[in-house]
mmCIF file of C-alpha atoms in Angstrom:
data_model
loop_
_atom_site.group_PDB
_atom_site.id
_atom_site.type_symbol
_atom_site.label_atom_id
_atom_site.label_comp_id
_atom_site.label_asym_id
_atom_site.label_seq_id
_atom_site.Cartn_x
_atom_site.Cartn_y
_atom_site.Cartn_z
ATOM 1 C CA UNK A 1 196.481 44.918 -12.288
ATOM 2 C CA UNK A 2 195.976 41.724 -10.268
ATOM 3 C CA UNK A 3 198.053 41.316 -7.106
ATOM 4 C CA UNK A 4 199.081 37.751 -6.258
ATOM 5 C CA UNK A 5 199.624 37.451 -2.517
ATOM 6 C CA UNK A 6 202.919 35.646 -1.871
ATOM 7 C CA UNK A 7 203.151 34.490 1.738
ATOM 8 C CA UNK A 8 205.367 31.497 0.992
ATOM 9 C CA UNK A 9 202.631 28.848 0.639
ATOM 10 C CA UNK A 10 201.112 29.340 -2.801
ATOM 11 C CA UNK A 11 201.385 27.749 -6.236
ATOM 12 C CA UNK A 12 202.566 31.054 -7.663
ATOM 13 C CA UNK A 13 204.080 29.741 -10.882
ATOM 14 C CA UNK A 14 200.930 28.058 -12.198
ATOM 15 C CA UNK A 15 198.677 30.969 -11.192
ATOM 16 C CA UNK A 16 200.957 33.576 -12.790
ATOM 17 C CA UNK A 17 201.288 31.503 -15.972
ATOM 18 C CA UNK A 18 197.488 31.239 -16.186
ATOM 19 C CA UNK A 19 197.169 35.027 -15.949
ATOM 20 C CA UNK A 20 199.799 35.411 -18.660
ATOM 21 C CA UNK A 21 197.775 33.125 -20.945
ATOM 22 C CA UNK A 22 194.750 35.339 -20.296
ATOM 23 C CA UNK A 23 196.827 38.455 -21.069
ATOM 24 C CA UNK A 24 196.017 39.861 -17.625
ATOM 25 C CA UNK A 25 198.653 42.110 -16.000
ATOM 26 C CA UNK A 26 199.723 41.004 -12.532
ATOM 27 C CA UNK A 27 202.429 41.395 -9.951
ATOM 28 C CA UNK A 28 203.660 39.236 -7.088
ATOM 29 C CA UNK A 29 204.249 40.667 -3.647
ATOM 30 C CA UNK A 30 205.359 39.222 -0.320
ATOM 31 C CA UNK A 31 204.567 42.418 1.592
ATOM 32 C CA UNK A 32 201.450 44.595 1.584
ATOM 33 C CA UNK A 33 203.501 47.565 0.365
ATOM 34 C CA UNK A 34 204.349 45.577 -2.797
ATOM 35 C CA UNK A 35 200.680 45.194 -3.687
ATOM 36 C CA UNK A 36 199.147 48.566 -2.896
ATOM 37 C CA UNK A 37 196.975 49.960 -5.669
ATOM 38 C CA UNK A 38 196.000 46.683 -7.341
ATOM 39 C CA UNK A 39 192.510 46.355 -8.811
ATOM 40 C CA UNK A 40 191.997 42.823 -7.471
ATOM 41 C CA UNK A 41 193.831 40.143 -5.518
ATOM 42 C CA UNK A 42 194.390 36.396 -5.693
ATOM 43 C CA UNK A 43 195.150 34.411 -2.542
ATOM 44 C CA UNK A 44 196.581 31.021 -3.556
ATOM 45 C CA UNK A 45 197.481 28.347 -1.065
ATOM 46 C CA UNK A 46 198.989 24.884 -0.654
ATOM 47 C CA UNK A 47 199.703 23.271 2.716
ATOM 48 C CA UNK A 48 198.310 23.351 6.241
ATOM 49 C CA UNK A 49 195.834 25.938 7.540
ATOM 50 C CA UNK A 50 197.693 26.866 10.780
ATOM 51 C CA UNK A 51 200.988 27.325 8.925
ATOM 52 C CA UNK A 52 199.281 29.484 6.323
ATOM 53 C CA UNK A 53 197.609 31.764 8.868
ATOM 54 C CA UNK A 54 200.923 32.135 10.682
ATOM 55 C CA UNK A 55 202.666 33.017 7.404
ATOM 56 C CA UNK A 56 199.994 35.548 6.470
ATOM 57 C CA UNK A 57 200.436 37.173 9.875
ATOM 58 C CA UNK A 58 204.231 37.249 9.603
ATOM 59 C CA UNK A 59 204.020 38.884 6.170
ATOM 60 C CA UNK A 60 201.518 41.455 7.429
ATOM 61 C CA UNK A 61 198.747 40.319 5.110
ATOM 62 C CA UNK A 62 195.891 39.686 7.559
ATOM 63 C CA UNK A 63 194.902 43.343 8.122
ATOM 64 C CA UNK A 64 195.792 44.151 4.505
ATOM 65 C CA UNK A 65 193.382 41.551 3.088
ATOM 66 C CA UNK A 66 190.572 42.570 5.429
ATOM 67 C CA UNK A 67 191.072 46.235 4.595
ATOM 68 C CA UNK A 68 191.048 45.695 0.823
ATOM 69 C CA UNK A 69 187.902 43.573 1.031
ATOM 70 C CA UNK A 70 186.215 46.238 3.177
ATOM 71 C CA UNK A 71 187.106 48.767 0.469
ATOM 72 C CA UNK A 72 185.233 46.640 -2.072
ATOM 73 C CA UNK A 73 188.262 45.379 -3.979
ATOM 74 C CA UNK A 74 187.703 41.878 -5.428
ATOM 75 C CA UNK A 75 189.537 38.927 -3.869
ATOM 76 C CA UNK A 76 189.776 35.352 -5.179
ATOM 77 C CA UNK A 77 190.967 32.506 -2.933
ATOM 78 C CA UNK A 78 192.266 29.247 -4.434
ATOM 79 C CA UNK A 79 192.327 25.840 -2.648
ATOM 80 C CA UNK A 80 193.868 26.483 0.793
ATOM 81 C CA UNK A 81 193.408 30.159 -0.058
ATOM 82 C CA UNK A 82 189.654 29.504 -0.108
ATOM 83 C CA UNK A 83 189.735 27.710 3.245
ATOM 84 C CA UNK A 84 191.596 30.594 4.879
ATOM 85 C CA UNK A 85 188.648 32.859 4.098
ATOM 86 C CA UNK A 86 186.381 30.969 6.526
ATOM 87 C CA UNK A 87 186.050 31.619 10.249
ATOM 88 C CA UNK A 88 188.158 28.734 11.552
ATOM 89 C CA UNK A 89 189.650 25.321 10.868
ATOM 90 C CA UNK A 90 190.089 22.182 12.947
ATOM 91 C CA UNK A 91 193.283 21.270 11.080
ATOM 92 C CA UNK A 92 196.147 20.896 13.545
ATOM 93 C CA UNK A 93 193.931 22.162 16.361
ATOM 94 C CA UNK A 94 191.363 24.950 16.195
ATOM 95 C CA UNK A 95 192.788 27.905 14.267
ATOM 96 C CA UNK A 96 191.096 31.213 13.512
ATOM 97 C CA UNK A 97 190.749 32.133 9.837
ATOM 98 C CA UNK A 98 190.154 35.424 8.065
ATOM 99 C CA UNK A 99 186.408 35.265 8.773
ATOM 100 C CA UNK A 100 185.247 36.562 5.379
ATOM 101 C CA UNK A 101 182.891 33.607 4.873
ATOM 102 C CA UNK A 102 180.665 32.023 7.561
ATOM 103 C CA UNK A 103 181.636 28.462 8.460
ATOM 104 C CA UNK A 104 184.615 26.336 9.379
ATOM 105 C CA UNK A 105 187.008 23.890 7.796
ATOM 106 C CA UNK A 106 186.755 20.226 8.851
ATOM 107 C CA UNK A 107 188.487 17.035 7.796
ATOM 108 C CA UNK A 108 186.721 14.669 5.423
ATOM 109 C CA UNK A 109 185.300 11.943 7.700
ATOM 110 C CA UNK A 110 186.645 9.164 5.470
ATOM 111 C CA UNK A 111 183.509 7.112 6.199
ATOM 112 C CA UNK A 112 180.171 7.592 4.441
ATOM 113 C CA UNK A 113 176.657 7.351 5.879
ATOM 114 C CA UNK A 114 176.628 3.611 5.213
ATOM 115 C CA UNK A 115 179.804 3.090 7.220
ATOM 116 C CA UNK A 116 181.928 2.501 4.144
ATOM 117 C CA UNK A 117 185.392 4.018 4.096
ATOM 118 C CA UNK A 118 186.597 6.203 1.224
ATOM 119 C CA UNK A 119 189.902 7.700 0.184
ATOM 120 C CA UNK A 120 191.141 10.951 1.693
ATOM 121 C CA UNK A 121 192.360 13.285 0.223
ATOM 122 C CA UNK A 122 189.744 14.070 -2.395
ATOM 123 C CA UNK A 123 192.074 14.059 -5.373
ATOM 124 C CA UNK A 124 191.396 14.247 -9.087
ATOM 125 C CA UNK A 125 188.716 15.447 -11.467
ATOM 126 C CA UNK A 126 185.178 15.936 -10.209
ATOM 127 C CA UNK A 127 182.039 17.489 -11.646
ATOM 128 C CA UNK A 128 180.614 20.837 -10.606
ATOM 129 C CA UNK A 129 176.984 21.157 -9.564
ATOM 130 C CA UNK A 130 176.038 24.768 -10.303
ATOM 131 C CA UNK A 131 173.838 26.317 -7.620
ATOM 132 C CA UNK A 132 173.692 29.950 -8.801
ATOM 133 C CA UNK A 133 173.835 30.102 -12.567
ATOM 134 C CA UNK A 134 173.217 33.855 -12.676
ATOM 135 C CA UNK A 135 176.468 34.739 -10.897
ATOM 136 C CA UNK A 136 178.797 36.788 -13.148
ATOM 137 C CA UNK A 137 181.729 34.645 -11.996
ATOM 138 C CA UNK A 138 180.080 31.598 -13.595
ATOM 139 C CA UNK A 139 179.454 33.024 -17.064
ATOM 140 C CA UNK A 140 180.444 30.322 -19.530
ATOM 141 C CA UNK A 141 181.127 27.794 -16.749
ATOM 142 C CA UNK A 142 178.847 24.762 -16.781
ATOM 143 C CA UNK A 143 178.702 21.509 -14.850
ATOM 144 C CA UNK A 144 182.225 20.712 -15.976
ATOM 145 C CA UNK A 145 184.968 18.583 -14.448
ATOM 146 C CA UNK A 146 187.653 20.425 -12.485
ATOM 147 C CA UNK A 147 190.716 19.355 -10.513
ATOM 148 C CA UNK A 148 190.622 18.949 -6.717
ATOM 149 C CA UNK A 149 193.215 17.944 -4.153
ATOM 150 C CA UNK A 150 192.291 18.470 -0.489
ATOM 151 C CA UNK A 151 191.828 16.586 2.786
ATOM 152 C CA UNK A 152 189.772 19.268 4.535
ATOM 153 C CA UNK A 153 186.457 20.713 3.400
ATOM 154 C CA UNK A 154 184.407 23.821 4.142
ATOM 155 C CA UNK A 155 181.274 23.367 6.235
ATOM 156 C CA UNK A 156 178.744 26.203 6.223
ATOM 157 C CA UNK A 157 175.061 26.659 6.996
ATOM 158 C CA UNK A 158 174.833 29.630 4.621
ATOM 159 C CA UNK A 159 173.627 28.229 1.303
ATOM 160 C CA UNK A 160 173.592 31.736 -0.170
ATOM 161 C CA UNK A 161 177.393 31.668 -0.468
ATOM 162 C CA UNK A 162 177.414 28.373 -2.402
ATOM 163 C CA UNK A 163 177.876 29.078 -6.101
ATOM 164 C CA UNK A 164 178.743 25.465 -6.966
ATOM 165 C CA UNK A 165 179.335 22.182 -5.160
ATOM 166 C CA UNK A 166 180.868 18.805 -6.013
ATOM 167 C CA UNK A 167 179.889 15.367 -4.748
ATOM 168 C CA UNK A 168 182.558 13.439 -2.868
ATOM 169 C CA UNK A 169 180.545 11.364 -0.389
ATOM 170 C CA UNK A 170 179.138 14.682 0.829
ATOM 171 C CA UNK A 171 178.387 18.061 -0.738
ATOM 172 C CA UNK A 172 181.743 19.785 -1.173
ATOM 173 C CA UNK A 173 181.618 23.604 -1.477
ATOM 174 C CA UNK A 174 183.499 24.021 -4.753
ATOM 175 C CA UNK A 175 182.903 27.701 -5.558
ATOM 176 C CA UNK A 176 181.795 30.159 -2.896
ATOM 177 C CA UNK A 177 181.180 33.864 -2.975
ATOM 178 C CA UNK A 178 179.870 36.844 -1.087
ATOM 179 C CA UNK A 179 179.895 40.395 -2.428
ATOM 180 C CA UNK A 180 183.424 41.062 -3.748
ATOM 181 C CA UNK A 181 184.992 37.874 -2.328
ATOM 182 C CA UNK A 182 184.972 34.613 -4.290
ATOM 183 C CA UNK A 183 186.916 31.381 -4.017
ATOM 184 C CA UNK A 184 187.251 27.880 -5.394
ATOM 185 C CA UNK A 185 188.305 24.727 -3.574
ATOM 186 C CA UNK A 186 189.684 23.307 -6.824
ATOM 187 C CA UNK A 187 192.638 24.706 -8.762
ATOM 188 C CA UNK A 188 191.277 26.721 -11.714
ATOM 189 C CA UNK A 189 194.740 27.046 -13.222
ATOM 190 C CA UNK A 190 194.939 23.214 -13.414
ATOM 191 C CA UNK A 191 191.346 22.636 -14.541
ATOM 192 C CA UNK A 192 191.553 23.247 -18.266
ATOM 193 C CA UNK A 193 189.041 25.412 -20.108
ATOM 194 C CA UNK A 194 186.423 25.766 -17.320
ATOM 195 C CA UNK A 195 189.079 26.790 -14.830
ATOM 196 C CA UNK A 196 190.561 29.336 -17.201
ATOM 197 C CA UNK A 197 187.069 30.704 -17.863
ATOM 198 C CA UNK A 198 186.561 31.140 -14.129
ATOM 199 C CA UNK A 199 189.851 33.020 -13.771
ATOM 200 C CA UNK A 200 189.031 35.155 -16.786
ATOM 201 C CA UNK A 201 185.617 36.012 -15.318
ATOM 202 C CA UNK A 202 187.241 37.102 -12.086
ATOM 203 C CA UNK A 203 189.825 39.250 -13.843
ATOM 204 C CA UNK A 204 187.660 40.723 -16.593
ATOM 205 C CA UNK A 205 184.132 40.734 -15.133
ATOM 206 C CA UNK A 206 184.600 41.233 -11.412
ATOM 207 C CA UNK A 207 187.838 43.217 -11.587
ATOM 208 C CA UNK A 208 187.172 44.580 -15.114
ATOM 209 C CA UNK A 209 190.751 44.293 -16.331
#
């Protein structure tokens, strides 16, 4: 059973429909007590980092998520849900994150190294650059195109957590992972076959549904 963490800022419909297509049992919960006993968790997210951390706190999910990860239960963060897993974000002022990945979230500069401006947010289809092909999460996932929409990007010095990147005027961490925690900046449920493969790998390889 996959628990989808509902803290009021996630694209729950598209994620739940994707799990239904994969024939993976799931349940939604807006309180930790709703999601006790799940085999794995998905943390979706759409919106601003400070609002999301505040909502997680109000719903009681911050200690719950940290506890489940410490117990070795798999967790998958999607889009803003990925960003929340880092140590902090500069969005709306410095805000502390869940601290499960090393690094912080910063805004796209909007200007490249040549001084040329580019569009922010990073929106649309972009190609993955696979960094760790042997990761179980990436079985059957190649250097495919997936769907991004974000104005802030993860910045980390720890290359070991980078499973895949994308090029948008800088190296964008696209899939990150460490032990039982994985995440994607793009929306797998909106990314066609490669995105569905990624979700299936999480549910049936990492979680072993």
